[in-house]
Amino acid sequence: MIRMKLAMLRHTPGYLWGWKTYGGLLLAITTIVMGMSQIHDAAIVTNRLCLAFASWTLGWILAPIQTGGGGDETVMPEHFALLPIAPRKLATGLLAAAFVGLGPAFTAIAFAGVFIFGAQLGLVPALIAIPAMLLQLVFTVLLSRVTIGAAGAAMKSRLGLEFAALQYAFLVMLTFVGWVPFAALNKRGQLQESGDILVGRLPHALSRLVHMLPTGWGPVAVNAAHRSDWRVVFAGLAGLLALCVVLLLAWARLLTARLTTPATVSTGHMGVEDQLPLERFLPDSPLGGAIGREVRTWFREPRYALELRIAILSGLLIAAVPMLAGWWYLVPWAGCITAIMAGSCACNIYGLEGSALWITLTTPDAERTDVRGKQWALIVIFAPVVLALTVILTVWNGESWVWPWVLAAVPALLGGAAGLMILVAIFGAVPVPESSRRSGNLMAGADNTGSNIVMICSVPLVALPAVGVVWLGSEMAGAWKLAQWIGVPVGVATGALLFWWGGRIATRQLQRHGPELLTLMKYGKQETARSRPTGIDAVPAGWQRNLVRFCWWFSWIPLLPQGLAPALVLLVGSDVKSWFLPLYLPAEVQWPVAIAMIALGLVMIGVALFLTKSAEQEHTLVRR
């Protein structure tokens, strides 16, 4: 299996070089440096390594979920389903193959930081660090495999689908407001400053927590060997070894279940004659039929149902988690966040549809109806949820001044999400394995992270005209303050305009290049790239492609957390600083820096789009 994995990786184009290689190597070196500095205080270095190892383990669990790969599927268990191999033997072989690749290599380099830490403490800690490093690596890889496998197995039931959606939503929440627990500690005076977490100066309770987690047992054992506390050394190493054995047995059970049960999902039963309540209000026309079909698909097809739940749960979690630190300013905006996440979760709607697109392409003049049906279905499903969340949570929050702000933003965000979603779905479609070609790993899907980032960065910008009008009105005095309510019709007009414009462009693209999109859905990117490379595949390999990837992946950092978020804090007049850089600067430069960050994020997106479109035009001219 190891030779098979090596052979497959050798024939994978561009596997060794790319932004993942540079990023993984940089993170691994950073972890090693964390084990080398401030060696005079072993407790601080232990805290740092425990946090770093926990981050690596969390990345092994969450990265496959975020990228839609469902873990490393280079060597699939289904390849050996008909061979007389015992489940435990198969699990052991697949585990050995799992350590072949860039991810395990960089993780091993990072975990070598505990050996460097032990070598600086003395000979005995260095010897203890060797098994600690190896067991920590095996534990991380096995935990990732078991977690992803268990989540995929759970998706075969209705309850498991809800659990998987909560898992995805939790990941989204961590991405945007994962800093809240640390900010809460800082606010309560348990941290002198935010950088204490990075240097290892942790509160006593948090330090005990990271030491008690299995991800920290290796560094704790090495530090205990330095103090000659052999009970802790034995407990740490024996505990890691026992966990590895238990996880290996659990993975063998999951592999058996994966190879002996069908890869289907139950989302409930509904007869042909059953009708969803929303369908009763749809017009009796081709457009009404298209909307009804899409609405039913959102509730019946497992992948659509998963995206539906992710959007709603993400909006609630992002708004609710800051309340743990006493910050209630996101509560009225839960509906707006849900609208943004709805557009992000629906941005690969044609990829989810797959080769069923041929029905639309072979029906005369059906492209416009199909596009508008998908747009209206998004509005029909999410508008009631978004409006209900906005009204209920704004009333509960009790801040009357926020009403014109949220009511102006909601229609703009809903219409903008529907208009931009269909554009990204057509121009940036990512094929998803169809039912006949799916493996037993139901967590495996499409890596449309780039499309999600585009939507999350672009949809909030749609609300700027309406929110700007509300802000101008709020700055006026007396009866002129009522002018802020003009932002509501501006928001409606903005949303309607983007809804119409996005659908019109998408319809033209589908009419002109529908066959190419169908080829992409049926045969994947590699086959399509041979005939007409699109997207990042058209960009020449090397620094240009790496630059495009860098811009797409990191443009959200200056645009959202360092640009739009501090701008929102400045608008509402809050004293929250968190980790927003502009808010730590003098008052006179806070607004210019926030605007500069927003501009930087937009420039990065523009650079990525320009290089991509230029490369596509070059390929088109060469073909002609």
XYZ file of C-alpha atoms in Angstrom:
624
model
C 0.000 0.000 0.000
C 2.899 2.335 0.673
C 4.325 1.643 -2.800
C 0.867 2.210 -4.292
C 0.561 5.549 -2.502
C 4.037 6.630 -3.652
C 3.265 5.682 -7.248
C 0.002 7.648 -7.216
C 1.681 10.717 -5.727
C 4.484 10.571 -8.304
C 1.857 10.845 -11.060
C -0.002 13.717 -9.398
C 0.881 16.952 -11.292
C 2.303 19.723 -9.110
C 1.993 17.728 -5.892
C 5.373 18.704 -4.462
C 5.320 22.418 -5.304
C 2.641 24.903 -4.494
C 1.304 27.165 -1.787
C 0.437 24.154 0.437
C 4.082 23.085 0.428
C 5.370 26.539 1.380
C 2.644 27.132 3.952
C 3.044 23.730 5.608
C 6.817 24.076 5.785
C 6.513 27.560 7.290
C 4.107 26.343 9.983
C 6.353 23.353 10.778
C 9.421 25.575 11.174
C 7.408 27.966 13.354
C 6.470 25.089 15.665
C 10.114 24.041 15.936
C 11.125 27.602 16.830
C 8.470 27.595 19.563
C 10.288 24.631 21.152
C 13.686 26.335 20.962
C 13.117 29.813 22.375
C 12.857 30.800 26.079
C 14.229 27.417 27.123
C 15.091 28.903 30.538
C 11.380 28.606 31.431
C 10.361 25.016 30.652
C 6.746 25.622 31.744
C 6.232 28.355 29.125
C 7.763 26.221 26.349
C 5.557 23.292 27.409
C 2.466 25.496 27.194
C 3.484 26.718 23.749
C 4.088 23.207 22.418
C 0.808 21.942 23.891
C -1.072 24.741 22.105
C 0.847 24.166 18.865
C 0.223 20.405 18.903
C -3.462 20.995 19.648
C -3.630 23.357 16.667
C -1.986 20.798 14.377
C -4.381 18.066 15.545
C -7.368 20.366 15.102
C -6.120 21.195 11.606
C -5.900 17.487 10.758
C -9.542 17.119 11.772
C -11.025 20.312 10.349
C -9.013 20.804 7.139
C -10.518 17.743 5.371
C -13.982 18.982 6.331
C -13.317 22.518 5.080
C -11.767 21.448 1.771
C -14.426 18.821 1.112
C -11.877 16.069 0.607
C -13.002 13.918 3.489
C -9.406 13.086 4.384
C -6.644 11.581 2.266
C -8.466 9.348 -0.233
C -5.496 8.635 -2.502
C -5.684 4.962 -1.512
C -9.369 4.146 -1.014
C -10.563 1.200 1.116
C -13.038 0.318 -1.654
C -10.068 -0.730 -3.805
C -9.599 -3.704 -1.463
C -13.236 -4.572 -0.768
C -13.149 -7.841 -2.760
C -9.772 -9.010 -1.436
C -9.530 -11.460 1.499
C -7.950 -8.965 3.916
C -9.021 -8.805 7.561
C -10.322 -5.381 8.684
C -7.536 -4.846 11.257
C -4.869 -5.788 8.725
C -6.448 -3.452 6.164
C -6.604 -0.665 8.754
C -2.931 -1.175 9.610
C -1.910 -1.072 5.940
C -3.963 2.036 5.253
C -2.489 3.649 8.367
C 1.026 2.988 7.068
C 0.057 4.493 3.692
C -1.453 7.490 5.492
C 2.016 8.529 6.672
C 3.182 8.973 3.072
C 2.644 12.521 1.843
C 3.409 16.150 2.501
C 0.918 16.525 5.343
C 2.409 13.795 7.551
C 5.938 14.933 6.641
C 5.307 18.516 7.737
C 3.506 17.316 10.869
C 6.490 15.119 11.752
C 8.813 18.107 11.293
C 6.566 20.211 13.535
C 6.370 17.520 16.225
C 10.173 17.309 16.168
C 9.964 20.513 18.184
C 9.363 18.388 21.279
C 12.615 16.501 20.606
C 14.533 19.781 20.286
C 12.882 20.913 23.510
C 13.956 17.684 25.255
C 17.496 17.818 23.833
C 17.994 21.242 25.411
C 16.810 19.944 28.777
C 19.197 16.970 28.860
C 19.867 13.438 27.654
C 16.996 11.716 29.464
C 14.311 14.197 28.302
C 15.688 13.844 24.745
C 15.293 10.046 24.902
C 11.750 10.403 26.253
C 10.965 12.896 23.480
C 11.558 10.310 20.710
C 8.623 7.977 21.577
C 6.559 11.004 22.606
C 7.044 12.581 19.171
C 6.210 9.358 17.309
C 3.157 8.532 19.436
C 1.900 12.108 19.086
C 2.147 11.838 15.297
C 0.387 8.457 15.155
C -2.329 9.714 17.505
C -2.957 12.813 15.364
C -3.244 10.896 12.089
C -5.442 8.185 13.616
C -7.707 10.689 15.370
C -8.209 12.499 12.068
C -9.095 9.260 10.277
C -11.484 8.075 12.970
C -13.209 11.472 13.300
C -13.758 11.865 9.563
C -14.824 8.229 9.241
C -17.262 8.501 12.138
C -18.738 11.716 10.731
C -19.149 10.084 7.310
C -20.830 7.041 8.866
C -23.109 9.269 10.920
C -24.279 11.068 7.760
C -26.126 7.911 6.721
C -28.851 8.829 9.218
C -30.978 11.922 9.721
C -29.456 12.558 13.150
C -25.961 12.143 11.708
C -26.748 14.735 9.041
C -27.627 17.232 11.765
C -24.387 16.395 13.568
C -22.319 16.870 10.397
C -23.986 20.243 9.769
C -23.196 21.326 13.327
C -19.593 20.255 12.806
C -19.255 22.348 9.640
C -20.972 25.318 11.310
C -18.609 25.046 14.274
C -15.667 25.236 11.875
C -17.092 28.372 10.242
C -17.659 29.910 13.666
C -14.053 29.203 14.690
C -12.834 30.913 11.522
C -14.615 34.178 12.277
C -15.044 34.451 16.059
C -12.662 31.794 17.365
C -10.716 34.558 19.115
C -13.606 35.292 21.487
C -12.538 32.942 24.356
C -9.064 34.501 24.423
C -10.516 37.989 24.236
C -12.811 37.085 27.142
C -9.796 36.014 29.212
C -8.065 39.265 28.302
C -11.138 41.288 29.282
C -11.337 39.593 32.672
C -7.706 40.410 33.380
C -6.468 36.821 33.239
C -4.137 37.791 30.401
C -1.891 40.810 30.500
C -2.191 41.192 26.741
C -3.435 39.202 23.749
C 0.086 38.090 22.826
C 0.366 36.106 26.085
C -1.354 33.167 24.395
C 1.303 33.008 21.686
C 4.290 33.213 24.032
C 2.894 30.591 26.419
C 1.952 32.714 29.457
C -1.420 31.126 30.147
C -3.838 31.402 33.072
C -3.606 28.477 35.466
C -6.941 26.943 34.411
C -6.130 27.168 30.685
C -2.634 25.780 31.276
C -4.066 22.766 33.120
C -6.570 22.236 30.313
C -3.982 22.104 27.507
C -1.835 19.781 29.655
C -4.758 17.408 30.263
C -5.699 17.101 26.583
C -4.033 14.152 24.785
C -2.514 16.613 22.311
C -0.272 17.878 25.114
C 0.781 14.611 26.735
C 4.027 14.433 24.738
C 5.452 17.833 25.802
C 4.188 17.283 29.359
C 6.001 13.929 29.538
C 9.250 15.510 28.333
C 8.996 18.314 30.887
C 8.180 15.749 33.602
C 11.308 13.761 32.656
C 13.338 16.937 33.246
C 11.821 17.137 36.759
C 12.283 13.347 37.277
C 8.528 12.946 37.731
C 8.390 9.427 36.273
C 4.724 8.798 37.089
C 3.714 11.623 34.765
C 6.187 10.390 32.109
C 4.782 6.861 32.212
C 1.163 8.086 32.298
C 1.687 10.356 29.276
C 3.423 7.807 27.049
C 1.215 4.882 28.125
C -1.884 7.011 27.633
C -0.856 7.970 24.087
C -0.055 4.332 23.270
C -3.408 3.139 24.623
C -5.284 5.808 22.681
C -3.485 4.820 19.470
C -4.507 1.188 19.942
C -8.128 2.128 20.678
C -8.274 4.450 17.647
C -6.789 1.752 15.401
C -9.463 -0.730 16.519
C -12.168 1.914 16.039
C -10.899 2.676 12.551
C -10.996 -1.036 11.687
C -14.653 -1.129 12.764
C -15.438 1.961 10.697
C -13.727 0.463 7.634
C -15.813 -2.699 8.012
C -18.995 -0.627 8.211
C -17.908 1.496 5.252
C -17.269 -1.516 3.017
C -20.416 -3.426 3.986
C -23.128 -0.738 4.061
C -24.416 1.326 1.103
C -23.340 4.960 0.812
C -26.800 6.427 1.106
C -28.301 9.096 3.321
C -31.777 9.221 4.773
C -33.305 12.685 4.992
C -36.846 11.532 5.588
C -39.563 10.165 3.328
C -41.942 12.208 1.225
C -44.328 10.801 -1.312
C -44.795 12.146 -4.817
C -48.180 13.533 -3.866
C -46.767 15.309 -0.786
C -46.253 19.034 -1.144
C -44.069 21.393 0.807
C -46.005 24.321 2.355
C -43.971 26.852 0.377
C -44.992 25.289 -2.953
C -48.664 26.202 -2.492
C -47.859 29.861 -3.138
C -45.803 29.327 -6.314
C -47.194 30.397 -9.712
C -48.530 27.773 -12.100
C -45.873 28.384 -14.761
C -42.495 26.986 -15.904
C -40.784 29.348 -13.473
C -43.028 28.169 -10.635
C -42.218 24.564 -11.507
C -38.489 25.315 -11.509
C -38.733 27.042 -8.124
C -40.720 24.132 -6.699
C -38.166 21.623 -7.984
C -35.291 23.559 -6.422
C -37.117 24.006 -3.111
C -37.779 20.267 -2.919
C -34.145 19.562 -3.778
C -32.939 21.779 -0.918
C -34.966 19.719 1.560
C -34.614 16.232 0.050
C -31.124 15.880 -1.451
C -28.618 15.178 1.358
C -25.887 17.556 0.199
C -28.335 20.424 -0.305
C -29.919 19.666 3.082
C -26.453 19.768 4.654
C -25.698 23.190 3.138
C -29.085 24.499 4.292
C -28.373 23.564 7.883
C -24.801 24.874 7.749
C -25.964 28.332 6.647
C -28.525 28.683 9.451
C -26.363 27.197 12.206
C -23.338 29.290 11.154
C -25.305 32.512 11.394
C -26.585 31.618 14.860
C -23.203 30.505 16.206
C -21.277 33.506 14.871
C -23.796 35.844 16.501
C -24.146 33.877 19.750
C -20.531 32.957 20.657
C -19.398 36.587 21.298
C -22.063 36.746 24.023
C -19.746 34.513 26.092
C -17.451 37.527 26.382
C -20.352 39.897 27.079
C -20.473 41.285 23.546
C -24.025 41.491 22.232
C -23.400 43.674 19.199
C -23.652 40.766 16.704
C -27.013 39.470 17.966
C -29.231 41.728 15.784
C -27.054 40.875 12.791
C -27.642 37.106 12.994
C -30.108 37.297 10.099
C -27.649 39.248 7.949
C -24.873 36.751 8.704
C -27.236 33.913 7.769
C -27.978 35.615 4.433
C -24.240 35.864 3.710
C -23.689 32.218 4.651
C -26.686 31.180 2.521
C -25.018 32.659 -0.549
C -21.735 31.003 0.378
C -23.317 27.577 0.925
C -25.248 27.768 -2.370
C -22.372 29.022 -4.533
C -21.678 25.530 -5.953
C -25.273 24.731 -6.801
C -24.440 23.602 -10.354
C -21.615 21.443 -9.036
C -24.081 19.733 -6.700
C -26.510 19.258 -9.602
C -23.883 17.343 -11.567
C -24.606 15.824 -14.953
C -28.364 16.388 -14.469
C -27.603 19.684 -16.201
C -28.142 17.879 -19.533
C -31.917 18.031 -18.929
C -31.787 21.831 -18.881
C -29.488 22.052 -21.911
C -31.652 19.736 -24.032
C -34.891 21.583 -23.189
C -35.501 24.564 -25.521
C -35.156 27.956 -23.841
C -34.900 26.404 -20.364
C -31.670 28.119 -19.296
C -33.299 31.330 -18.091
C -36.021 29.453 -16.210
C -33.433 27.233 -14.537
C -31.266 30.159 -13.439
C -34.180 32.197 -12.114
C -35.616 29.125 -10.405
C -32.396 28.583 -8.473
C -32.261 32.257 -7.481
C -35.872 32.423 -6.333
C -35.546 29.148 -4.437
C -32.754 30.699 -2.364
C -35.003 33.680 -1.570
C -38.050 31.507 -0.844
C -36.138 29.257 1.567
C -33.906 31.726 3.389
C -35.918 34.983 3.395
C -38.381 33.789 6.097
C -35.512 32.497 8.247
C -33.435 35.660 7.830
C -36.371 37.980 8.547
C -37.470 35.951 11.569
C -33.969 35.940 13.055
C -33.570 39.662 12.419
C -36.885 40.692 13.974
C -36.833 38.314 16.955
C -33.203 38.869 17.939
C -33.364 42.646 17.424
C -36.422 42.844 19.695
C -34.688 40.605 22.231
C -31.510 42.707 22.081
C -33.532 45.825 22.918
C -31.391 48.300 20.935
C -33.879 50.443 19.014
C -31.237 52.380 17.069
C -30.208 49.234 15.145
C -33.571 48.762 13.355
C -32.845 50.920 10.264
C -29.408 49.349 9.956
C -30.545 45.724 9.862
C -33.707 46.397 7.838
C -31.638 48.188 5.201
C -29.000 45.461 5.074
C -31.277 42.380 4.951
C -32.906 42.923 1.500
C -29.591 44.016 -0.010
C -27.814 40.930 1.320
C -30.563 38.499 0.277
C -30.800 39.877 -3.265
C -27.034 40.241 -3.542
C -26.473 36.682 -2.307
C -28.923 35.307 -4.898
C -27.354 37.356 -7.694
C -23.710 36.682 -6.882
C -24.347 33.046 -5.940
C -25.572 32.116 -9.405
C -22.608 33.868 -11.029
C -20.066 32.022 -8.886
C -21.987 28.764 -9.397
C -21.628 29.059 -13.188
C -18.185 30.632 -13.558
C -16.562 28.749 -10.661
C -18.408 25.421 -10.599
C -16.583 22.600 -8.804
C -17.754 19.081 -9.734
C -19.031 16.891 -6.896
C -18.836 13.079 -7.177
C -22.207 11.753 -8.284
C -24.018 8.916 -6.561
C -22.698 6.273 -8.954
C -19.080 7.356 -8.374
C -19.106 8.144 -4.662
C -16.948 6.260 -2.208
C -18.155 5.089 1.166
C -16.775 8.285 2.695
C -19.771 10.607 2.644
C -17.635 13.501 3.929
C -15.802 13.571 0.588
C -17.099 16.289 -1.673
C -15.814 19.269 -3.604
C -13.135 21.710 -2.532
C -14.954 24.944 -3.299
C -13.213 26.922 -0.567
C -12.191 29.580 -3.082
C -15.810 30.128 -4.127
C -16.874 30.341 -0.480
C -14.236 32.985 0.221
C -15.347 34.995 -2.817
C -18.949 34.967 -1.604
C -18.117 35.778 2.018
C -15.964 38.706 0.904
C -18.242 40.080 -1.802
C -21.771 39.724 -0.397
C -21.202 42.092 2.580
C -20.049 44.776 0.131
C -23.515 44.716 -1.443
C -24.992 46.255 1.711
C -22.582 49.210 1.773
C -24.810 51.645 -0.214
C -27.829 51.025 2.030
C -25.790 51.061 5.243
C -24.003 54.216 4.042
C -27.346 56.005 3.621
C -28.390 54.938 7.133
C -25.103 56.218 8.528
C -25.499 59.582 6.822
C -29.012 59.888 8.216
C -27.882 58.974 11.726
C -25.328 61.798 11.624
C -28.074 64.376 11.038
C -29.822 66.242 13.821
C -33.479 66.555 14.779
C -36.168 65.417 12.380
C -33.559 64.854 9.688
C -32.599 61.649 11.518
C -35.620 60.048 9.846
C -33.608 60.205 6.627
C -31.768 57.099 7.788
C -34.883 55.058 6.946
C -34.256 55.883 3.280
C -31.615 53.158 3.532
C -34.377 50.517 3.567
C -35.658 51.209 0.019
C -32.049 51.658 -1.096
C -31.325 48.176 0.256
C -34.350 46.742 -1.557
C -33.319 48.419 -4.813
C -29.704 47.229 -4.464
C -30.766 43.641 -3.803
C -33.258 43.638 -6.683
C -30.702 45.099 -9.096
C -28.036 42.524 -8.232
C -30.607 39.705 -8.361
C -31.624 40.710 -11.893
C -28.095 41.467 -13.123
C -26.558 38.269 -11.775
C -29.309 36.130 -13.257
C -29.002 37.827 -16.640
C -25.226 37.291 -16.891
C -25.558 33.693 -15.646
C -28.257 32.956 -18.239
C -26.069 34.206 -21.073
C -23.111 32.168 -19.834
C -25.223 29.019 -19.547
C -26.639 29.497 -23.050
C -23.208 30.014 -24.598
C -21.039 27.618 -22.583
C -23.526 25.106 -21.181
C -21.889 22.107 -22.948
C -18.496 22.961 -21.438
C -20.087 23.176 -17.980
C -21.742 19.786 -18.536
C -18.368 18.307 -19.549
C -16.884 19.658 -16.331
C -19.675 18.082 -14.294
C -19.343 14.691 -16.000
C -15.582 14.259 -16.343
C -14.045 16.656 -13.810
C -11.505 19.445 -14.072
C -8.657 17.425 -15.534
C -10.566 16.343 -18.634
C -12.052 19.808 -19.098
C -8.654 21.480 -18.706
C -7.299 19.488 -21.641
C -9.837 21.057 -23.986
C -10.297 24.514 -22.473
C -8.548 25.361 -19.196
C -10.579 27.651 -16.966
C -10.066 29.281 -13.609
C -6.793 28.670 -11.824
C -6.024 25.745 -14.164
C -5.506 28.265 -16.976
C -2.878 30.218 -15.019
C 0.689 29.077 -15.818
C 2.234 26.939 -13.101
C 4.807 28.774 -11.018
C 4.768 32.120 -9.276
C 1.632 33.336 -11.094
C -0.497 30.395 -9.984
C 0.889 30.622 -6.454
C 0.114 34.350 -6.417
C -3.484 33.705 -7.518
C -3.900 31.074 -4.817
C -2.366 33.377 -2.200
C -4.714 36.217 -3.167
C -7.813 34.018 -3.085
C -6.940 32.385 0.221
C -5.779 35.431 2.168
C -7.768 38.336 0.677
C -10.448 37.855 3.347
C -7.992 38.699 6.165
C -7.512 42.414 5.322
C -11.027 42.686 3.903
C -13.070 41.214 6.775
C -11.310 41.027 10.194
C -8.967 43.967 9.577
C -11.238 46.082 7.372
C -15.002 45.632 7.494
C -15.113 44.352 11.110
C -13.237 47.324 12.658
C -15.224 49.673 10.403
C -18.431 48.204 11.861
C -17.064 48.608 15.407
C -16.210 52.241 14.662
C -19.670 52.836 13.207
C -21.528 51.512 16.241
C -19.140 53.290 18.631
C -18.147 50.167 20.575
C -15.006 50.067 22.719
C -14.170 46.491 21.712
C -10.656 46.170 20.256
C -10.118 42.404 20.136
C -7.424 41.590 17.537
C -8.480 44.268 15.048
C -5.288 46.135 14.156
C -6.845 49.528 13.177
C -8.474 49.853 16.615
C -5.082 49.843 18.384
C -3.880 52.862 16.395
C -4.463 56.542 17.246
C -8.044 57.686 16.698
C -7.196 59.959 13.768
C -5.801 57.099 11.658
C -8.251 54.320 12.574
C -10.664 55.034 9.722
C -7.935 55.495 7.065
C -6.259 52.219 8.066
C -9.567 50.331 8.043
C -10.374 51.712 4.580
C -6.849 50.847 3.411
C -7.327 47.257 4.631
C -10.604 46.972 2.732
C -8.882 48.346 -0.378
C -6.015 45.859 0.037
C -8.448 42.946 0.198
C -10.253 44.181 -2.922
C -6.941 44.662 -4.745
C -5.931 41.076 -3.944
C -9.229 39.807 -5.335
C -8.757 42.024 -8.403
C -5.232 40.698 -9.006
C -6.466 37.096 -8.822
C -9.324 37.825 -11.240
C -7.094 39.734 -13.658
C -4.426 37.005 -13.856
C -7.066 34.294 -14.230
C -9.011 36.041 -16.987
C -5.833 37.020 -18.847
C -4.663 33.401 -18.826
C -8.066 32.185 -20.057
C -8.016 34.682 -22.935
C -4.489 33.549 -23.850
C -5.622 29.936 -24.075
C -8.604 30.986 -26.184
C -6.354 32.871 -28.649
C -3.949 29.916 -28.879
C -6.829 27.554 -29.699
C -8.057 29.888 -32.440
